[in-house]
mmCIF file of C-alpha atoms and ligand atoms in Angstrom:
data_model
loop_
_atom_site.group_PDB
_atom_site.id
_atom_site.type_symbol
_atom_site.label_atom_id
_atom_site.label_comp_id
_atom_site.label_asym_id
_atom_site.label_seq_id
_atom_site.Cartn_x
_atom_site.Cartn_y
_atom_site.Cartn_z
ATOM 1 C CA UNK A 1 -14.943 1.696 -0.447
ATOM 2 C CA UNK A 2 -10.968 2.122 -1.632
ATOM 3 C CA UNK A 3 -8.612 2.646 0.869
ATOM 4 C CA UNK A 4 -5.953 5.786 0.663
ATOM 5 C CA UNK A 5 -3.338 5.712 2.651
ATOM 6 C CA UNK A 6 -1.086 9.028 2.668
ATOM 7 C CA UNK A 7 2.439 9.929 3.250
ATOM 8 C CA UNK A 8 2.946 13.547 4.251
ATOM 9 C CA UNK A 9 3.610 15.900 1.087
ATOM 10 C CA UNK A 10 5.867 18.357 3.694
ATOM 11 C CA UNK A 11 7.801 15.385 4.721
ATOM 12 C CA UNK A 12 10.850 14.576 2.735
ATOM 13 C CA UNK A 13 10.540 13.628 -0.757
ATOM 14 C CA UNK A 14 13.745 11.211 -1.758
ATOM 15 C CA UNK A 15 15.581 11.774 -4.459
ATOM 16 C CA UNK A 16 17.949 10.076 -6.542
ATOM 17 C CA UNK A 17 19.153 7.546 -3.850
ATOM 18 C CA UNK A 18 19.864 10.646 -1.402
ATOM 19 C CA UNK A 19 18.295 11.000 1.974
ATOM 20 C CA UNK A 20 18.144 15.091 1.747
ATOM 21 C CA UNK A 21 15.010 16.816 0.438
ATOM 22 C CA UNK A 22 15.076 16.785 -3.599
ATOM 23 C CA UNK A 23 13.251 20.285 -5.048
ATOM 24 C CA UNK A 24 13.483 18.476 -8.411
ATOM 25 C CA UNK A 25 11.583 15.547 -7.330
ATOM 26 C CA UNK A 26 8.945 18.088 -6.109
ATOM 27 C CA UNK A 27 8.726 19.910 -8.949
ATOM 28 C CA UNK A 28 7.921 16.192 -11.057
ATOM 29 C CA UNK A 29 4.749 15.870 -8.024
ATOM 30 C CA UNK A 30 3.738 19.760 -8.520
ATOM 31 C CA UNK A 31 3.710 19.949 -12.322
ATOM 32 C CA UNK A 32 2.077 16.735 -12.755
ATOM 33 C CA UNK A 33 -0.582 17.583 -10.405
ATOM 34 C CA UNK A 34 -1.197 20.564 -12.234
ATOM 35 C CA UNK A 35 -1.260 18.561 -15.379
ATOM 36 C CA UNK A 36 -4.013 16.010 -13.935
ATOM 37 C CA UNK A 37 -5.706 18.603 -12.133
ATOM 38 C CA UNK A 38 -6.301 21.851 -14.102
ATOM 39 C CA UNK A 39 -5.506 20.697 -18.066
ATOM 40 C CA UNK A 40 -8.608 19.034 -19.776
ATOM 41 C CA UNK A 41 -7.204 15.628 -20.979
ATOM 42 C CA UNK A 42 -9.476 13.477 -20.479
ATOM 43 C CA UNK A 43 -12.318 12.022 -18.237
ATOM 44 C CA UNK A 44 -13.542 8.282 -16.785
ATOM 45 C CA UNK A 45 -15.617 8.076 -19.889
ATOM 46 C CA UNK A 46 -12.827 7.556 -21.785
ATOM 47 C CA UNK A 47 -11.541 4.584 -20.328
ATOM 48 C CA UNK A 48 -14.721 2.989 -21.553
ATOM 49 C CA UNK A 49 -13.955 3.923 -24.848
ATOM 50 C CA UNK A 50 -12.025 1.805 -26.467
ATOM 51 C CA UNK A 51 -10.421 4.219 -29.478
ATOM 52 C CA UNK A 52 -9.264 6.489 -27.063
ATOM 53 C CA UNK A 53 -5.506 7.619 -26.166
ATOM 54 C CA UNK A 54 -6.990 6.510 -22.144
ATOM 55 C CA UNK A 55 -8.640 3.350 -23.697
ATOM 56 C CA UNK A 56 -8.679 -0.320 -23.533
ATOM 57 C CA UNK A 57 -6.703 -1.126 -26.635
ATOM 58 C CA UNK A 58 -4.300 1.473 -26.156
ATOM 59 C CA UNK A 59 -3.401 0.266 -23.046
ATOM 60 C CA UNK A 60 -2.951 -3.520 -23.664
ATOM 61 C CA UNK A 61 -0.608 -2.542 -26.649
ATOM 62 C CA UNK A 62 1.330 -0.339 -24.108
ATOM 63 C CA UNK A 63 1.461 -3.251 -21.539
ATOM 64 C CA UNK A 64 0.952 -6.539 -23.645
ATOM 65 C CA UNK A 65 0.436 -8.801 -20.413
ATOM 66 C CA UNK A 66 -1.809 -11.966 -20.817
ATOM 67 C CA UNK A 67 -4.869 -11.302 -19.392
ATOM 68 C CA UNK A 68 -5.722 -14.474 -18.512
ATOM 69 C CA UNK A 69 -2.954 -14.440 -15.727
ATOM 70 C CA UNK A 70 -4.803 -11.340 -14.033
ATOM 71 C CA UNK A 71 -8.058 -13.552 -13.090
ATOM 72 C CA UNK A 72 -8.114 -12.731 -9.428
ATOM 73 C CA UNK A 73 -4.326 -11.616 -9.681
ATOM 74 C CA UNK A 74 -3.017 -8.611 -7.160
ATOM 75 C CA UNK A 75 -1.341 -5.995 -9.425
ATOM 76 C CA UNK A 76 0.152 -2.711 -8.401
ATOM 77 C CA UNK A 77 0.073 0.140 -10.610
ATOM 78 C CA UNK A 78 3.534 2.476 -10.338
ATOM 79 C CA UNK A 79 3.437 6.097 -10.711
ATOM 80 C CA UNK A 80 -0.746 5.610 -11.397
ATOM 81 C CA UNK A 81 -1.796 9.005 -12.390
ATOM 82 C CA UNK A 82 -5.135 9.260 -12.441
ATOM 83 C CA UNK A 83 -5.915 5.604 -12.431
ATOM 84 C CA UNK A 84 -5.863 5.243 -16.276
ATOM 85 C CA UNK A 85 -4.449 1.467 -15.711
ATOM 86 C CA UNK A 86 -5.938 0.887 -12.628
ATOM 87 C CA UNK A 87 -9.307 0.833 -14.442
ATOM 88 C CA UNK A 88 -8.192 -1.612 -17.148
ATOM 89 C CA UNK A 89 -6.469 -4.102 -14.634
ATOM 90 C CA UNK A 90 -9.420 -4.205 -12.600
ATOM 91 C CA UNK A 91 -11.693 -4.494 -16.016
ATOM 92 C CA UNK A 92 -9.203 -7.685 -17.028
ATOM 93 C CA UNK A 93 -10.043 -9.517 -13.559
ATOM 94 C CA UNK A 94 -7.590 -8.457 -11.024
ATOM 95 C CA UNK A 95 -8.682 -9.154 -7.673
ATOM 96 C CA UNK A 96 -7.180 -6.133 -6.040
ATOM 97 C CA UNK A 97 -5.129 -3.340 -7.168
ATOM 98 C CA UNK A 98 -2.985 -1.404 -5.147
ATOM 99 C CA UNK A 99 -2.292 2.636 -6.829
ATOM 100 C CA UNK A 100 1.162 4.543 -5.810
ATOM 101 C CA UNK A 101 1.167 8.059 -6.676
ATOM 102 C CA UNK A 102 3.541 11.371 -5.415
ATOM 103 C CA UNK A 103 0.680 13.285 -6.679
ATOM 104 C CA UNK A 104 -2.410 14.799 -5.330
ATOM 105 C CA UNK A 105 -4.476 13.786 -8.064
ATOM 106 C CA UNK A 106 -4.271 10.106 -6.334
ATOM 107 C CA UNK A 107 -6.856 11.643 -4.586
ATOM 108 C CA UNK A 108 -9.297 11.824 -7.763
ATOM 109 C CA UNK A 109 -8.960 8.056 -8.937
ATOM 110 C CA UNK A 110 -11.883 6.858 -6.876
ATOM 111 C CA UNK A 111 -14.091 9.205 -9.232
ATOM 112 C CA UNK A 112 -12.320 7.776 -12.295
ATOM 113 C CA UNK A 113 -12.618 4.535 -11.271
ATOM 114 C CA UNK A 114 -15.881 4.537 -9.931
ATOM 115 C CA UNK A 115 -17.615 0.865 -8.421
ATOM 116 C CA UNK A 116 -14.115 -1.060 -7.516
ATOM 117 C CA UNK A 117 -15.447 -1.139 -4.103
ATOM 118 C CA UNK A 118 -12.846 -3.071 -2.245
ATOM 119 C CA UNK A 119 -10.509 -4.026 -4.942
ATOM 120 C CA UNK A 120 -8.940 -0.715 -5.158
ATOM 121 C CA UNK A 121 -5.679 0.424 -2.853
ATOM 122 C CA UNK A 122 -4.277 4.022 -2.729
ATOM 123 C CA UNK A 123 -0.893 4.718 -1.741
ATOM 124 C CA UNK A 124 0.270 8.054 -1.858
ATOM 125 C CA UNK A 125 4.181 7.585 -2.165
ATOM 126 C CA UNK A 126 7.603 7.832 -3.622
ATOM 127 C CA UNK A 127 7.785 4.548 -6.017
ATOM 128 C CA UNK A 128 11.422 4.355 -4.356
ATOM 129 C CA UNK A 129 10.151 3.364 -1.275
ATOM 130 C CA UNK A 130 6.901 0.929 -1.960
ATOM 131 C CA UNK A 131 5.074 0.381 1.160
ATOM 132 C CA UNK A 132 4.687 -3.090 0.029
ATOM 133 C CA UNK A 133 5.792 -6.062 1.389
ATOM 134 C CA UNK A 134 8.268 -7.935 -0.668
ATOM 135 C CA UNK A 135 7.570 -10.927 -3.002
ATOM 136 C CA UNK A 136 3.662 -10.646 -2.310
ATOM 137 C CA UNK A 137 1.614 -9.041 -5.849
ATOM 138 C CA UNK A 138 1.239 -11.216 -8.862
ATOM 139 C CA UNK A 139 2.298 -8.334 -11.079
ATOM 140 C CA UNK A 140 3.572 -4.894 -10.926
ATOM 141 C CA UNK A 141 2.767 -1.676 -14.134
ATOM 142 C CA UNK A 142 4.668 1.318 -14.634
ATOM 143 C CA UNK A 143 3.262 2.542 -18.096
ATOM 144 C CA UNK A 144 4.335 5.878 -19.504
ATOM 145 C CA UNK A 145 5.910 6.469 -16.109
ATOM 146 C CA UNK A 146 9.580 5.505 -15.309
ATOM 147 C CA UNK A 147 11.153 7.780 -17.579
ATOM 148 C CA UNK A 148 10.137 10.556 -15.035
ATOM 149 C CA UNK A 149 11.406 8.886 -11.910
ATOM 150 C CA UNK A 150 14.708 10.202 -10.552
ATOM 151 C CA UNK A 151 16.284 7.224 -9.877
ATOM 152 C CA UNK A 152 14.356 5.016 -12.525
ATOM 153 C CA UNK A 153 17.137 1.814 -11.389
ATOM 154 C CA UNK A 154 16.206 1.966 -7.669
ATOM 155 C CA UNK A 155 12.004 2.400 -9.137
ATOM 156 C CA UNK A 156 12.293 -0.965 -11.103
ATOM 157 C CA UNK A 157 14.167 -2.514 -8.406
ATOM 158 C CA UNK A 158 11.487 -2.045 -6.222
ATOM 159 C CA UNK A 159 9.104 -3.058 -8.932
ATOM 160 C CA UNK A 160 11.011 -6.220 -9.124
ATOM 161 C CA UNK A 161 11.054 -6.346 -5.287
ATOM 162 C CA UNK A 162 7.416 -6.748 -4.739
ATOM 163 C CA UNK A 163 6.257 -9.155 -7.147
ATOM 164 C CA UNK A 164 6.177 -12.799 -6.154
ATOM 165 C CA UNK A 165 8.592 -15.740 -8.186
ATOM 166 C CA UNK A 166 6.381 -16.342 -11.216
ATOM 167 C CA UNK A 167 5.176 -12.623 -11.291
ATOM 168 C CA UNK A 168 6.041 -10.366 -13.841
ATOM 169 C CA UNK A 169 7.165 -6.297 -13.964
ATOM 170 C CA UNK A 170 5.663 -4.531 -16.885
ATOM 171 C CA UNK A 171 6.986 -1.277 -18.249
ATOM 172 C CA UNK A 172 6.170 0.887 -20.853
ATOM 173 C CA UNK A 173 8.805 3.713 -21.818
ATOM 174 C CA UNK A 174 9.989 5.947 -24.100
ATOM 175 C CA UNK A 175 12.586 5.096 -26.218
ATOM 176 C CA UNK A 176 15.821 6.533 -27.353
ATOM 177 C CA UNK A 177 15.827 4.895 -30.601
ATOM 178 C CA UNK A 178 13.494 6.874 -33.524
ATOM 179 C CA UNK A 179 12.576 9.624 -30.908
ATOM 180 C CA UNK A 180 15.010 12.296 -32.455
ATOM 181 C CA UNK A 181 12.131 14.849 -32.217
ATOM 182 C CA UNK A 182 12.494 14.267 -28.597
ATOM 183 C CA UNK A 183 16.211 13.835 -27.882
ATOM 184 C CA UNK A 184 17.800 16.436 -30.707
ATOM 185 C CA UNK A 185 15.102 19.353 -30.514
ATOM 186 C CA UNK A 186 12.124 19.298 -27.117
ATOM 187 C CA UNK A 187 14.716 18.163 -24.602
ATOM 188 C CA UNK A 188 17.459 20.998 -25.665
ATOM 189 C CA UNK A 189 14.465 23.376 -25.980
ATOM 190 C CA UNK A 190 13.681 22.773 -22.230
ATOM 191 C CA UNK A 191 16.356 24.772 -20.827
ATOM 192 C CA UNK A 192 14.327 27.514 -22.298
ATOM 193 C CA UNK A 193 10.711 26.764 -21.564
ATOM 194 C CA UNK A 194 11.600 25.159 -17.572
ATOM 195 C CA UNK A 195 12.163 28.478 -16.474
ATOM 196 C CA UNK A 196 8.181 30.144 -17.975
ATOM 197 C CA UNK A 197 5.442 29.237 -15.342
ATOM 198 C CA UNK A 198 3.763 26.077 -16.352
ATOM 199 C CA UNK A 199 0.744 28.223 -17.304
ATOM 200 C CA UNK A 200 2.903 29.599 -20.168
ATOM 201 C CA UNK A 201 4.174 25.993 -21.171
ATOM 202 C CA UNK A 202 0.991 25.257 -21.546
ATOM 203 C CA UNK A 203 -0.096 27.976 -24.005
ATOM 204 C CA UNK A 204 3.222 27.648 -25.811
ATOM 205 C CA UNK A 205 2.212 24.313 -26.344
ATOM 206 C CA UNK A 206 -0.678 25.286 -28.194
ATOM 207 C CA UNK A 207 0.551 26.482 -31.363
ATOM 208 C CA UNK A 208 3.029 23.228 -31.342
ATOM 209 C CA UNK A 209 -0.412 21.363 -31.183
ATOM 210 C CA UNK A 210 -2.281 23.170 -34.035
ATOM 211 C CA UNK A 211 0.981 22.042 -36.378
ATOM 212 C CA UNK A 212 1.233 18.948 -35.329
ATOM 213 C CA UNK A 213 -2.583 18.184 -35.503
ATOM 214 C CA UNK A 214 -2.821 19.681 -39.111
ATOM 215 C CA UNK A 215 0.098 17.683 -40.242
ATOM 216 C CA UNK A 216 -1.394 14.456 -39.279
ATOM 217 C CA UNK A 217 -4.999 15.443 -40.945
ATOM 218 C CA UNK A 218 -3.511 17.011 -43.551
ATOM 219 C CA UNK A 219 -0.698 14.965 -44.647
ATOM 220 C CA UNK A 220 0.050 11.894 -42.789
ATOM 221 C CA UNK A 221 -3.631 10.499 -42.934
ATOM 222 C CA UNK A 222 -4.521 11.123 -46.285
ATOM 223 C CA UNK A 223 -1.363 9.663 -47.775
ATOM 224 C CA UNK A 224 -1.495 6.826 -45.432
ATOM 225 C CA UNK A 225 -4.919 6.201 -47.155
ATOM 226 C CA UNK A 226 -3.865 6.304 -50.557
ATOM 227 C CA UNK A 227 -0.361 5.427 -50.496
ATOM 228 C CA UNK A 228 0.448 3.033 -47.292
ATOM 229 C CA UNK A 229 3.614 1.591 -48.646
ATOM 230 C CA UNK A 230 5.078 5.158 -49.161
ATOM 231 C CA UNK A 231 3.485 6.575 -45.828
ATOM 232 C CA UNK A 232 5.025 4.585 -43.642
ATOM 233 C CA UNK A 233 8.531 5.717 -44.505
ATOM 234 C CA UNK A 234 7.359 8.840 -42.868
ATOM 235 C CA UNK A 235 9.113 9.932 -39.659
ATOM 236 C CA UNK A 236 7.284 8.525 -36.654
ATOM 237 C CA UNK A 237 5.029 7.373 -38.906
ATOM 238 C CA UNK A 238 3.242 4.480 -36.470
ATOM 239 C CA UNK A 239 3.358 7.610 -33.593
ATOM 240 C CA UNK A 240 1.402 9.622 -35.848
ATOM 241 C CA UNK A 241 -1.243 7.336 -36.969
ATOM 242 C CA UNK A 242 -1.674 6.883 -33.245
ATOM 243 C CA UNK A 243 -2.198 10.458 -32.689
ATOM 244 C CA UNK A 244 -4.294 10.651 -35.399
ATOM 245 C CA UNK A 245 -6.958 8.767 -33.141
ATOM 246 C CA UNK A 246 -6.738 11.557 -31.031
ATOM 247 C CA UNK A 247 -8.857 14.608 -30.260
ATOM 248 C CA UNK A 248 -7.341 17.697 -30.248
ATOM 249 C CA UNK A 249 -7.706 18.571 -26.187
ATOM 250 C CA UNK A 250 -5.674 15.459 -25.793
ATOM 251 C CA UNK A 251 -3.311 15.928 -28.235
ATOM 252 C CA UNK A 252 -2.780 19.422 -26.349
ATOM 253 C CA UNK A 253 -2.421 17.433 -22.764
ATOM 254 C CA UNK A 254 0.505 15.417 -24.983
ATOM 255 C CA UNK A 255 2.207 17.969 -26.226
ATOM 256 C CA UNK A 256 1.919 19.776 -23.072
ATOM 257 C CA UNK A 257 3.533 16.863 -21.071
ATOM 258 C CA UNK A 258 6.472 16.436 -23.622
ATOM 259 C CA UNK A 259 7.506 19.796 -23.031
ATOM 260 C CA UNK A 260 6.782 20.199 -18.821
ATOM 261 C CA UNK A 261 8.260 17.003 -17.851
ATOM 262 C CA UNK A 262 11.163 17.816 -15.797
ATOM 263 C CA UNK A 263 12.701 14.286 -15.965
ATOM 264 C CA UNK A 264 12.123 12.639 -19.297
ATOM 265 C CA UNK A 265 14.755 9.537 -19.558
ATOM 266 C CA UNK A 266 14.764 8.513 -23.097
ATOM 267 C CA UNK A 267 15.649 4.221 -23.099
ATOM 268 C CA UNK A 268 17.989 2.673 -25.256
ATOM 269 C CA UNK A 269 17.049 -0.744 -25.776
ATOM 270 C CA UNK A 270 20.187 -2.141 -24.100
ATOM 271 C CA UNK A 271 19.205 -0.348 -20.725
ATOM 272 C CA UNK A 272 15.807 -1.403 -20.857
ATOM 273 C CA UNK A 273 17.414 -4.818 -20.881
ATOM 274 C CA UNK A 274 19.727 -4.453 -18.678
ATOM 275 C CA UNK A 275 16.802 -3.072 -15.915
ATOM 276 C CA UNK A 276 15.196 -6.828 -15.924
ATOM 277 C CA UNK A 277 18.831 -8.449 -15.824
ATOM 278 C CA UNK A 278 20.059 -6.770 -12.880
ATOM 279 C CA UNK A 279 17.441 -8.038 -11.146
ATOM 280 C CA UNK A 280 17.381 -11.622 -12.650
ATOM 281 C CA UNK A 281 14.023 -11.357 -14.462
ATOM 282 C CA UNK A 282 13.634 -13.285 -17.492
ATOM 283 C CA UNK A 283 12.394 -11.378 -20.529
ATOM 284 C CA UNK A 284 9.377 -12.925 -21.930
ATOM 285 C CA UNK A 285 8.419 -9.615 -24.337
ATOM 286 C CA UNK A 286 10.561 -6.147 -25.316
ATOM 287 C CA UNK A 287 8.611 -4.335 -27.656
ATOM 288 C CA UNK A 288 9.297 -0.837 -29.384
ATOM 289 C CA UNK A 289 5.581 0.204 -29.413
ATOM 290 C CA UNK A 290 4.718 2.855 -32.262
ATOM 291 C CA UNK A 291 8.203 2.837 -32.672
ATOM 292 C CA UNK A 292 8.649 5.694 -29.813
ATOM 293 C CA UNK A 293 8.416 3.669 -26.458
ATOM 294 C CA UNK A 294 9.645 0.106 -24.609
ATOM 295 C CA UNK A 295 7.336 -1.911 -23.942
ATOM 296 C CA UNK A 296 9.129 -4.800 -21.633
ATOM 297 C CA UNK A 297 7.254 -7.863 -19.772
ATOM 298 C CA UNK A 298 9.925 -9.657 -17.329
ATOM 299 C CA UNK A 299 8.854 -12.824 -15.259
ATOM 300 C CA UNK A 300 10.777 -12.908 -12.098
ATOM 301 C CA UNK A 301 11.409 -16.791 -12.060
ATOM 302 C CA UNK A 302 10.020 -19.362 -9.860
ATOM 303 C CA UNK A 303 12.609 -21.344 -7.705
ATOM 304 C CA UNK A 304 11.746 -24.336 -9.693
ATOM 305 C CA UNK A 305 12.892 -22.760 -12.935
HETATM 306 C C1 SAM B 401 3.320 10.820 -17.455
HETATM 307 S S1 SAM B 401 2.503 10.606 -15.954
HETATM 308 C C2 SAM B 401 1.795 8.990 -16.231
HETATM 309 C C3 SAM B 401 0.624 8.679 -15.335
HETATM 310 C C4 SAM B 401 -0.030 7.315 -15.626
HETATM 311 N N1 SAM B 401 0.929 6.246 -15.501
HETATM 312 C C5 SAM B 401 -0.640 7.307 -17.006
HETATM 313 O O1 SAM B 401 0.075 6.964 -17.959
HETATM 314 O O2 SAM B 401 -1.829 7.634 -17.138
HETATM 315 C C6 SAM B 401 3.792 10.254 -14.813
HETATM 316 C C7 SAM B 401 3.300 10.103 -13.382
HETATM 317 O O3 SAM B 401 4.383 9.644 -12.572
HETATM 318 C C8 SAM B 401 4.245 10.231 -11.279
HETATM 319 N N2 SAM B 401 5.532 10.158 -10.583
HETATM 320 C C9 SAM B 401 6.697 10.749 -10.961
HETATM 321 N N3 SAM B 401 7.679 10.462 -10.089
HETATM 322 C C10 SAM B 401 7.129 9.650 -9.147
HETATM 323 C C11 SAM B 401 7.654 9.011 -7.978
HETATM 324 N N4 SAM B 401 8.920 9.151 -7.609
HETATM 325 N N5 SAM B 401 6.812 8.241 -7.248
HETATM 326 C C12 SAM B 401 5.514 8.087 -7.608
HETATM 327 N N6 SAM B 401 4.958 8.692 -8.690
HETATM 328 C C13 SAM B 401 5.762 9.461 -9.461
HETATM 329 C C14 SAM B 401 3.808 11.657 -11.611
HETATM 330 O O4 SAM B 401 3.230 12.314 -10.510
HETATM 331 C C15 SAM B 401 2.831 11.415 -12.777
HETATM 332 O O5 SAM B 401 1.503 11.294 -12.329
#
């Protein structure tokens, strides 16, 4: 049986490093639980299946930690969702993994995750304040994640917090650099679409879908097939090909998530950096995965080092 431990949703949800109650930071629980819990995306299966967005090799190219050093390891999972990595850490050997979530689809994970009997922890709280004691887990995820945390400083810090010397914080974000789609035209375009009820979002993001899936299948794929060299000068080239993987309902969930997300931080490289230095980490990989996210592994050092 997994454990869930709750904190009360009417309680006060911290903001950016504030004490008062933060409607934004609500709004980032509510719209995500909407997302996980009424917008077909994707289901346990596909964690099994390893060509899938939710899949095994998706998600070791997202968070490119050695497997070998999660044989019995303790890992927590940051902002889990609905225990995407929680599946794959437990399928690399983890001993025990401990899931925070704001959300109420926490709640769903054990069905996702079915069979991790005791090795599975739920923690329904703000990754700002990590019931966790400090120095104690042998590593710490936050994949696809920290770019919608408020304070995303004070998130890592605590990420960096709980992990013993010789542990390492993994992060996967989105990137500043090559996302121009992103930062010139879908975060301007949010001042318009915030206001719609997420319903609406998601059936504006429809249309947006069709395009984009048409101009992968009917474009980017077939040139990439007979004309590699000149395909990959493409914009988000790498990002497409990945998408091209994709089935369409998922593609929709995407799309959809681009365009509800009220905080979306896009990285430059130098503050990705600068995350692990603050906190004395050593680097050991930085990573700009499909050319649209950082992916960073930082090894908080042992005091023999
Ligand atoms: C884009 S989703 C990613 C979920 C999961 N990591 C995945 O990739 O499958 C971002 C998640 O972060 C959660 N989240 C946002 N702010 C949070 C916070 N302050 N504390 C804990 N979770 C948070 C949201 O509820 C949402 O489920």
């Amino acid at each position: 049986m997994c454990h869930i431990r709750s904190t009360k949703r009417e309680r006060c949800l911290d903001g950016a490093g504030g004490g008062s109650c933060n409607k934004l930071q609500v709004k980032v629980a509510e719209n995500w639980s909407y997302q996980w819990n009424e917008v077909p995306g994707w289901d346990s299966t596909e964690y099994g299946n390893s060509d899938a967005f939710a899949g095994k090799r998706a998600f070791w190219n997202f968070i490119p930690l050695n497997q070998s050093d999660l044989q019995n390891a303790n890992a927590l999972v940051a902002c889990g969702g609905l225990g995407r990595e929680a599946y794959h850490l437990l399928e690399a050997g983890c001993r025990r993994v401990i899931v925070n979530e704001i959300g109420d689809e926490i709640f769903r994970i054990p069905q996702m995750v079915p069979d991790s009997a005791n090795r599975l922890i739920l923690i329904r709280s703000d990754v700002l304040h990590l019931p966790v004691r400090s120095a104690c887990l042998d590593a710490a995820v936050c994949d696809h994640a920290l770019q919608h945390v408020l304070d995303h400083r004070t998130a890592y810090k605590e990420l960096s917090r709980i992990v013993r010397p010789g542990g390492r914080v993994a992060i996967c974000v989105y990137s500043w650099e090559n996302n121009w789609i992103m930062t010139g035209c879908i975060e301007p375009t949010k001042l318009i679409l915030h206001p719609l009820p997420l319903k609406l979002q998601r059936y504006i993001a429809w249309p947006m879908t069709v395009c984009v899936f048409a101009v992968i299948h009917a474009f980017y794929r077939p040139l990439s097939a007979v004309a590699p060299g000149v395909a990959s000068h493409l914009p988000l080239f790498t990002h497409m090909m990945f998408w091209a993987e994709c089935r369409f309902k998922f593609l929709w969930m995407a799309i959809f998530d681009l365009i509800h997300a009220p905080v979306s931080h896009h990285f430059r490289q130098v503050e990705v950096q600068t995350l692990a230095d603050q906190h004395n980490l050593v680097i050991e990989s930085l990573i700009n995965t499909n050319g649209t996210l950082w992916s960073m592994i930082a090894r908080k050092p042992s005091p023999t080092n």
